[in-house]
């Protein structure tokens, strides 16, 4: 049974949304990923959102661009956390997606990450699941240590070799 549902409005969102899946893979979290357009196939969308709880999803990560109603409508139906990923758009740079997802009315929250912030959506889903999973919590702490070590390595390299060699100039 998958713990997380990853849904996006179009396959044009997949490259970005795959970063959420990569994070879930990293932490060993099961998920199902699909494309469902709230606007172009509302009947299938409602079926997905209505069945998500009984399928065992604990979190839904929903990505959409433009007039991005998918995450908000998912949150209107699914009773557990929904994380919204605003997808960058050509016309308005993704600010349209961001505003569509983040400005939810009181009572129906969508935990909105940055434009194209799908990796953080995956990490946030892992953190939500870690509230009741000590083993997963340890993996998240180890990931934080990994992040720190990677930046320390960059700091030390820059200080040692200088910016020209660092940038291969
Ligand atoms: C939204 O419209 C999708 O989430 C996508 O970001 C955007 C464009 O979709 P396509 O025209 O590329 O299918 O529903």
Short mmCIF file of N, CA and C in Angstrom, two decimals, residues 22-142:
data_model
loop_
_atom_site.label_atom_id
_atom_site.label_comp_id
_atom_site.label_asym_id
_atom_site.label_seq_id
_atom_site.Cartn_x
_atom_site.Cartn_y
_atom_site.Cartn_z
N UNK A 22 12.13 11.18 -6.24
CA UNK A 22 13.52 10.84 -5.92
C UNK A 22 13.76 10.92 -4.41
N UNK A 23 13.19 11.93 -3.78
CA UNK A 23 13.35 12.07 -2.32
C UNK A 23 12.65 10.92 -1.59
N UNK A 24 11.46 10.57 -2.04
CA UNK A 24 10.74 9.47 -1.39
C UNK A 24 11.51 8.16 -1.58
N UNK A 25 12.08 7.98 -2.77
CA UNK A 25 12.93 6.80 -3.01
C UNK A 25 14.09 6.78 -2.02
N UNK A 26 14.71 7.93 -1.86
CA UNK A 26 15.88 8.04 -0.98
C UNK A 26 15.55 7.61 0.46
N UNK A 27 14.35 7.95 0.89
CA UNK A 27 13.96 7.62 2.27
C UNK A 27 13.18 6.31 2.38
N UNK A 28 13.04 5.61 1.27
CA UNK A 28 12.36 4.31 1.30
C UNK A 28 10.86 4.41 1.56
N UNK A 29 10.25 5.48 1.04
CA UNK A 29 8.80 5.69 1.23
C UNK A 29 8.07 5.26 -0.04
N UNK A 30 7.01 4.47 0.14
CA UNK A 30 6.26 3.99 -1.02
C UNK A 30 5.32 5.09 -1.53
N UNK A 31 5.15 5.12 -2.85
CA UNK A 31 4.28 6.14 -3.44
C UNK A 31 3.70 5.64 -4.76
N UNK A 32 2.63 6.29 -5.17
CA UNK A 32 2.08 6.07 -6.51
C UNK A 32 2.06 7.43 -7.19
N UNK A 33 2.39 7.43 -8.46
CA UNK A 33 2.51 8.69 -9.20
C UNK A 33 1.57 8.66 -10.41
N UNK A 34 0.84 9.74 -10.62
CA UNK A 34 -0.07 9.77 -11.76
C UNK A 34 -0.26 11.19 -12.29
N UNK A 35 -0.84 11.27 -13.47
CA UNK A 35 -1.21 12.55 -14.09
C UNK A 35 -2.73 12.63 -14.10
N UNK A 36 -3.25 13.67 -13.46
CA UNK A 36 -4.71 13.89 -13.50
C UNK A 36 -4.94 15.40 -13.57
N UNK A 37 -5.62 15.83 -14.60
CA UNK A 37 -5.93 17.25 -14.72
C UNK A 37 -7.29 17.53 -14.09
N UNK A 38 -7.28 18.42 -13.07
CA UNK A 38 -8.55 18.79 -12.42
C UNK A 38 -9.49 19.47 -13.41
N UNK A 39 -8.92 20.17 -14.39
CA UNK A 39 -9.75 20.90 -15.34
C UNK A 39 -10.18 20.06 -16.53
N UNK A 40 -9.26 19.22 -17.00
CA UNK A 40 -9.54 18.51 -18.25
C UNK A 40 -10.23 17.17 -18.03
N UNK A 41 -10.16 16.66 -16.81
CA UNK A 41 -10.82 15.38 -16.51
C UNK A 41 -11.34 15.39 -15.08
N UNK A 42 -12.28 16.32 -14.78
CA UNK A 42 -12.74 16.48 -13.40
C UNK A 42 -13.33 15.22 -12.80
N UNK A 43 -13.99 14.39 -13.62
CA UNK A 43 -14.60 13.16 -13.09
C UNK A 43 -13.53 12.22 -12.53
N UNK A 44 -12.43 12.08 -13.27
CA UNK A 44 -11.34 11.20 -12.82
C UNK A 44 -10.65 11.81 -11.61
N UNK A 45 -10.52 13.14 -11.62
CA UNK A 45 -9.92 13.82 -10.47
C UNK A 45 -10.73 13.54 -9.19
N UNK A 46 -12.04 13.72 -9.25
CA UNK A 46 -12.87 13.52 -8.05
C UNK A 46 -12.79 12.08 -7.56
N UNK A 47 -12.73 11.15 -8.49
CA UNK A 47 -12.61 9.74 -8.12
C UNK A 47 -11.29 9.51 -7.38
N UNK A 48 -10.21 10.08 -7.92
CA UNK A 48 -8.88 9.95 -7.29
C UNK A 48 -8.90 10.52 -5.87
N UNK A 49 -9.39 11.74 -5.74
CA UNK A 49 -9.37 12.41 -4.43
C UNK A 49 -10.27 11.70 -3.43
N UNK A 50 -11.42 11.23 -3.89
CA UNK A 50 -12.35 10.54 -2.99
C UNK A 50 -11.82 9.20 -2.51
N UNK A 51 -11.02 8.53 -3.33
CA UNK A 51 -10.53 7.20 -2.97
C UNK A 51 -9.15 7.22 -2.29
N UNK A 52 -8.52 8.39 -2.24
CA UNK A 52 -7.13 8.46 -1.77
C UNK A 52 -6.98 7.97 -0.33
N UNK A 53 -7.90 8.32 0.53
CA UNK A 53 -7.79 7.90 1.95
C UNK A 53 -7.93 6.38 2.06
N UNK A 54 -8.91 5.81 1.40
CA UNK A 54 -9.11 4.35 1.53
C UNK A 54 -7.97 3.58 0.87
N UNK A 55 -7.28 4.23 -0.08
CA UNK A 55 -6.10 3.58 -0.68
C UNK A 55 -4.91 3.56 0.28
N UNK A 56 -5.00 4.34 1.35
CA UNK A 56 -3.95 4.32 2.36
C UNK A 56 -2.97 5.48 2.29
N UNK A 57 -3.22 6.42 1.37
CA UNK A 57 -2.31 7.57 1.31
C UNK A 57 -2.37 8.35 2.63
N UNK A 58 -1.19 8.75 3.11
CA UNK A 58 -1.13 9.58 4.31
C UNK A 58 -0.87 11.04 3.94
N UNK A 59 -0.31 11.24 2.77
CA UNK A 59 0.01 12.58 2.25
C UNK A 59 -0.19 12.54 0.73
N UNK A 60 -0.67 13.65 0.19
CA UNK A 60 -0.68 13.81 -1.27
C UNK A 60 0.24 14.97 -1.63
N UNK A 61 1.09 14.74 -2.61
CA UNK A 61 1.91 15.82 -3.18
C UNK A 61 1.29 16.13 -4.55
N UNK A 62 0.82 17.37 -4.71
CA UNK A 62 0.12 17.72 -5.95
C UNK A 62 0.83 18.89 -6.62
N UNK A 63 1.22 18.69 -7.87
CA UNK A 63 1.89 19.75 -8.62
C UNK A 63 1.03 20.20 -9.78
N UNK A 64 1.01 21.51 -10.00
CA UNK A 64 0.25 22.04 -11.13
C UNK A 64 0.76 23.42 -11.49
N UNK A 65 0.51 23.79 -12.75
CA UNK A 65 0.96 25.11 -13.22
C UNK A 65 -0.18 25.95 -13.75
N UNK A 66 0.00 27.26 -13.72
CA UNK A 66 -1.01 28.19 -14.25
C UNK A 66 -2.16 28.34 -13.27
N UNK A 67 -3.39 28.20 -13.78
CA UNK A 67 -4.58 28.25 -12.92
C UNK A 67 -4.64 26.92 -12.18
N UNK A 68 -3.83 26.82 -11.14
CA UNK A 68 -3.47 25.51 -10.56
C UNK A 68 -4.42 25.11 -9.44
N UNK A 69 -5.56 24.55 -9.82
CA UNK A 69 -6.56 24.19 -8.81
C UNK A 69 -6.39 22.79 -8.23
N UNK A 70 -5.54 22.00 -8.85
CA UNK A 70 -5.41 20.59 -8.45
C UNK A 70 -5.06 20.41 -6.96
N UNK A 71 -4.02 21.08 -6.43
CA UNK A 71 -3.71 20.87 -5.01
C UNK A 71 -4.83 21.33 -4.08
N UNK A 72 -5.40 22.47 -4.36
CA UNK A 72 -6.46 23.00 -3.50
C UNK A 72 -7.70 22.12 -3.51
N UNK A 73 -8.07 21.63 -4.67
CA UNK A 73 -9.24 20.76 -4.75
C UNK A 73 -8.95 19.41 -4.10
N UNK A 74 -7.70 18.95 -4.22
CA UNK A 74 -7.33 17.70 -3.54
C UNK A 74 -7.49 17.90 -2.02
N UNK A 75 -7.03 19.06 -1.53
CA UNK A 75 -7.14 19.36 -0.09
C UNK A 75 -8.59 19.52 0.35
N UNK A 76 -9.45 19.94 -0.57
CA UNK A 76 -10.87 20.09 -0.23
C UNK A 76 -11.52 18.74 0.02
N UNK A 77 -10.95 17.69 -0.58
CA UNK A 77 -11.58 16.36 -0.49
C UNK A 77 -10.80 15.41 0.42
N UNK A 78 -9.49 15.36 0.25
CA UNK A 78 -8.64 14.42 1.01
C UNK A 78 -8.43 15.00 2.42
N UNK A 79 -8.71 14.22 3.48
CA UNK A 79 -8.67 14.80 4.83
C UNK A 79 -7.27 14.90 5.46
N UNK A 80 -6.27 14.30 4.82
CA UNK A 80 -4.90 14.33 5.38
C UNK A 80 -4.08 15.40 4.64
N UNK A 81 -2.79 15.58 5.00
CA UNK A 81 -2.05 16.72 4.42
C UNK A 81 -1.86 16.65 2.90
N UNK A 82 -2.00 17.82 2.28
CA UNK A 82 -1.71 17.99 0.86
C UNK A 82 -0.58 19.01 0.74
N UNK A 83 0.44 18.62 0.00
CA UNK A 83 1.57 19.53 -0.26
C UNK A 83 1.46 19.97 -1.71
N UNK A 84 1.45 21.27 -1.94
CA UNK A 84 1.30 21.81 -3.29
C UNK A 84 2.64 22.24 -3.87
N UNK A 85 2.86 21.87 -5.12
CA UNK A 85 4.08 22.29 -5.82
C UNK A 85 3.67 23.19 -6.99
N UNK A 86 3.95 24.49 -6.88
CA UNK A 86 3.65 25.38 -8.00
C UNK A 86 4.68 25.17 -9.12
N UNK A 87 4.20 24.86 -10.31
CA UNK A 87 5.10 24.60 -11.43
C UNK A 87 5.36 25.91 -12.19
N UNK A 88 6.61 26.11 -12.54
CA UNK A 88 6.99 27.32 -13.30
C UNK A 88 6.26 27.32 -14.65
N UNK A 89 5.76 28.49 -15.04
CA UNK A 89 5.04 28.60 -16.32
C UNK A 89 5.77 29.57 -17.24
N UNK A 90 5.50 29.43 -18.55
CA UNK A 90 6.16 30.32 -19.52
C UNK A 90 5.59 31.73 -19.43
N UNK A 91 4.28 31.85 -19.34
CA UNK A 91 3.66 33.18 -19.41
C UNK A 91 3.97 34.04 -18.19
N UNK A 92 3.88 33.47 -17.01
CA UNK A 92 3.97 34.28 -15.79
C UNK A 92 5.02 33.76 -14.80
N UNK A 93 5.85 32.86 -15.26
CA UNK A 93 6.98 32.42 -14.44
C UNK A 93 6.66 31.53 -13.26
N UNK A 94 5.41 31.17 -13.11
CA UNK A 94 5.03 30.30 -11.98
C UNK A 94 4.43 31.06 -10.82
N UNK A 95 4.45 32.40 -10.91
CA UNK A 95 3.80 33.19 -9.85
C UNK A 95 2.29 32.92 -9.89
N UNK A 96 1.79 32.70 -11.10
CA UNK A 96 0.37 32.32 -11.24
C UNK A 96 0.08 31.02 -10.49
N UNK A 97 0.96 30.03 -10.69
CA UNK A 97 0.77 28.73 -10.01
C UNK A 97 0.88 28.91 -8.49
N UNK A 98 1.90 29.66 -8.08
CA UNK A 98 2.13 29.88 -6.64
C UNK A 98 0.92 30.52 -5.98
N UNK A 99 0.43 31.60 -6.57
CA UNK A 99 -0.72 32.29 -5.97
C UNK A 99 -1.96 31.40 -5.98
N UNK A 100 -2.12 30.62 -7.05
CA UNK A 100 -3.30 29.74 -7.13
C UNK A 100 -3.28 28.70 -6.03
N UNK A 101 -2.05 28.25 -5.67
CA UNK A 101 -1.95 27.15 -4.71
C UNK A 101 -1.88 27.65 -3.27
N UNK A 102 -1.16 28.75 -3.06
CA UNK A 102 -0.88 29.17 -1.68
C UNK A 102 -2.05 29.92 -1.03
N UNK A 103 -2.86 30.59 -1.82
CA UNK A 103 -3.89 31.47 -1.25
C UNK A 103 -5.20 30.73 -1.00
N UNK A 104 -5.10 29.68 -0.18
CA UNK A 104 -6.29 28.88 0.11
C UNK A 104 -7.17 29.57 1.14
N UNK A 105 -8.47 29.37 1.04
CA UNK A 105 -9.36 29.94 2.06
C UNK A 105 -9.19 29.22 3.40
N UNK A 106 -9.50 29.93 4.47
CA UNK A 106 -9.38 29.37 5.81
C UNK A 106 -10.16 28.06 5.93
N UNK A 107 -9.47 27.07 6.50
CA UNK A 107 -10.11 25.77 6.70
C UNK A 107 -9.60 24.69 5.78
N UNK A 108 -8.99 25.09 4.65
CA UNK A 108 -8.53 24.10 3.66
C UNK A 108 -7.06 24.39 3.32
N UNK A 109 -6.13 24.01 4.22
CA UNK A 109 -4.73 24.35 3.96
C UNK A 109 -4.08 23.47 2.89
N UNK A 110 -3.19 24.11 2.13
CA UNK A 110 -2.26 23.38 1.26
C UNK A 110 -0.86 23.83 1.66
N UNK A 111 -0.02 22.90 2.08
CA UNK A 111 1.36 23.24 2.47
C UNK A 111 2.12 23.48 1.18
N UNK A 112 2.34 24.75 0.87
CA UNK A 112 2.88 25.11 -0.45
C UNK A 112 4.38 25.31 -0.39
N UNK A 113 5.09 24.63 -1.29
CA UNK A 113 6.54 24.81 -1.37
C UNK A 113 6.86 25.84 -2.46
N UNK A 114 8.14 26.07 -2.68
CA UNK A 114 8.57 27.07 -3.66
C UNK A 114 8.18 26.66 -5.09
N UNK A 115 8.22 27.60 -6.00
CA UNK A 115 8.01 27.29 -7.42
C UNK A 115 9.05 26.24 -7.83
N UNK A 116 8.56 25.15 -8.40
CA UNK A 116 9.39 23.98 -8.79
C UNK A 116 10.05 23.29 -7.59
N UNK A 117 9.52 23.52 -6.39
CA UNK A 117 10.16 22.98 -5.17
C UNK A 117 9.74 21.54 -4.84
N UNK A 118 9.73 20.69 -5.84
CA UNK A 118 9.24 19.32 -5.64
C UNK A 118 10.13 18.51 -4.69
N UNK A 119 11.42 18.76 -4.71
CA UNK A 119 12.31 18.01 -3.80
C UNK A 119 11.91 18.31 -2.35
N UNK A 120 11.68 19.57 -2.05
CA UNK A 120 11.25 19.92 -0.69
C UNK A 120 9.88 19.32 -0.37
N UNK A 121 9.03 19.18 -1.36
CA UNK A 121 7.73 18.54 -1.13
C UNK A 121 7.95 17.09 -0.69
N UNK A 122 8.90 16.42 -1.33
CA UNK A 122 9.21 15.04 -0.95
C UNK A 122 9.76 14.97 0.46
N UNK A 123 10.64 15.90 0.80
CA UNK A 123 11.21 15.91 2.15
C UNK A 123 10.13 16.23 3.19
N UNK A 124 9.27 17.17 2.86
CA UNK A 124 8.19 17.53 3.80
C UNK A 124 7.25 16.35 4.02
N UNK A 125 6.95 15.63 2.96
CA UNK A 125 6.10 14.43 3.11
C UNK A 125 6.80 13.43 4.03
N UNK A 126 8.11 13.27 3.85
CA UNK A 126 8.87 12.35 4.71
C UNK A 126 8.81 12.82 6.17
N UNK A 127 8.91 14.11 6.38
CA UNK A 127 8.87 14.64 7.76
C UNK A 127 7.49 14.40 8.39
N UNK A 128 6.46 14.55 7.60
CA UNK A 128 5.10 14.30 8.13
C UNK A 128 4.99 12.83 8.54
N UNK A 129 5.47 11.94 7.69
CA UNK A 129 5.40 10.51 8.00
C UNK A 129 6.31 10.16 9.18
N UNK A 130 7.40 10.91 9.33
CA UNK A 130 8.37 10.63 10.41
C UNK A 130 7.82 10.97 11.79
N UNK A 131 6.73 11.73 11.87
CA UNK A 131 6.15 12.03 13.18
C UNK A 131 5.68 10.76 13.89
N UNK A 132 5.43 9.71 13.10
CA UNK A 132 5.02 8.44 13.72
C UNK A 132 5.90 7.28 13.27
N UNK A 133 7.14 7.59 12.85
CA UNK A 133 8.03 6.55 12.35
C UNK A 133 9.48 6.88 12.73
N UNK A 134 9.95 6.36 13.90
CA UNK A 134 11.29 6.71 14.41
C UNK A 134 12.42 6.34 13.45
N UNK A 135 12.25 5.25 12.71
CA UNK A 135 13.30 4.83 11.77
C UNK A 135 13.45 5.86 10.65
N UNK A 136 12.33 6.33 10.17
CA UNK A 136 12.35 7.36 9.12
C UNK A 136 12.94 8.66 9.66
N UNK A 137 12.62 8.97 10.91
CA UNK A 137 13.17 10.17 11.53
C UNK A 137 14.70 10.11 11.56
N UNK A 138 15.24 8.94 11.86
CA UNK A 138 16.71 8.79 11.87
C UNK A 138 17.28 9.03 10.47
N UNK A 139 16.58 8.55 9.43
CA UNK A 139 17.04 8.77 8.05
C UNK A 139 17.04 10.26 7.72
N UNK A 140 16.04 10.97 8.20
CA UNK A 140 15.98 12.42 7.95
C UNK A 140 17.11 13.15 8.66
N UNK A 141 17.44 12.70 9.85
CA UNK A 141 18.56 13.33 10.58
C UNK A 141 19.88 13.06 9.86
N UNK A 142 20.02 11.85 9.32
CA UNK A 142 21.24 11.50 8.58
C UNK A 142 21.32 12.35 7.30
#
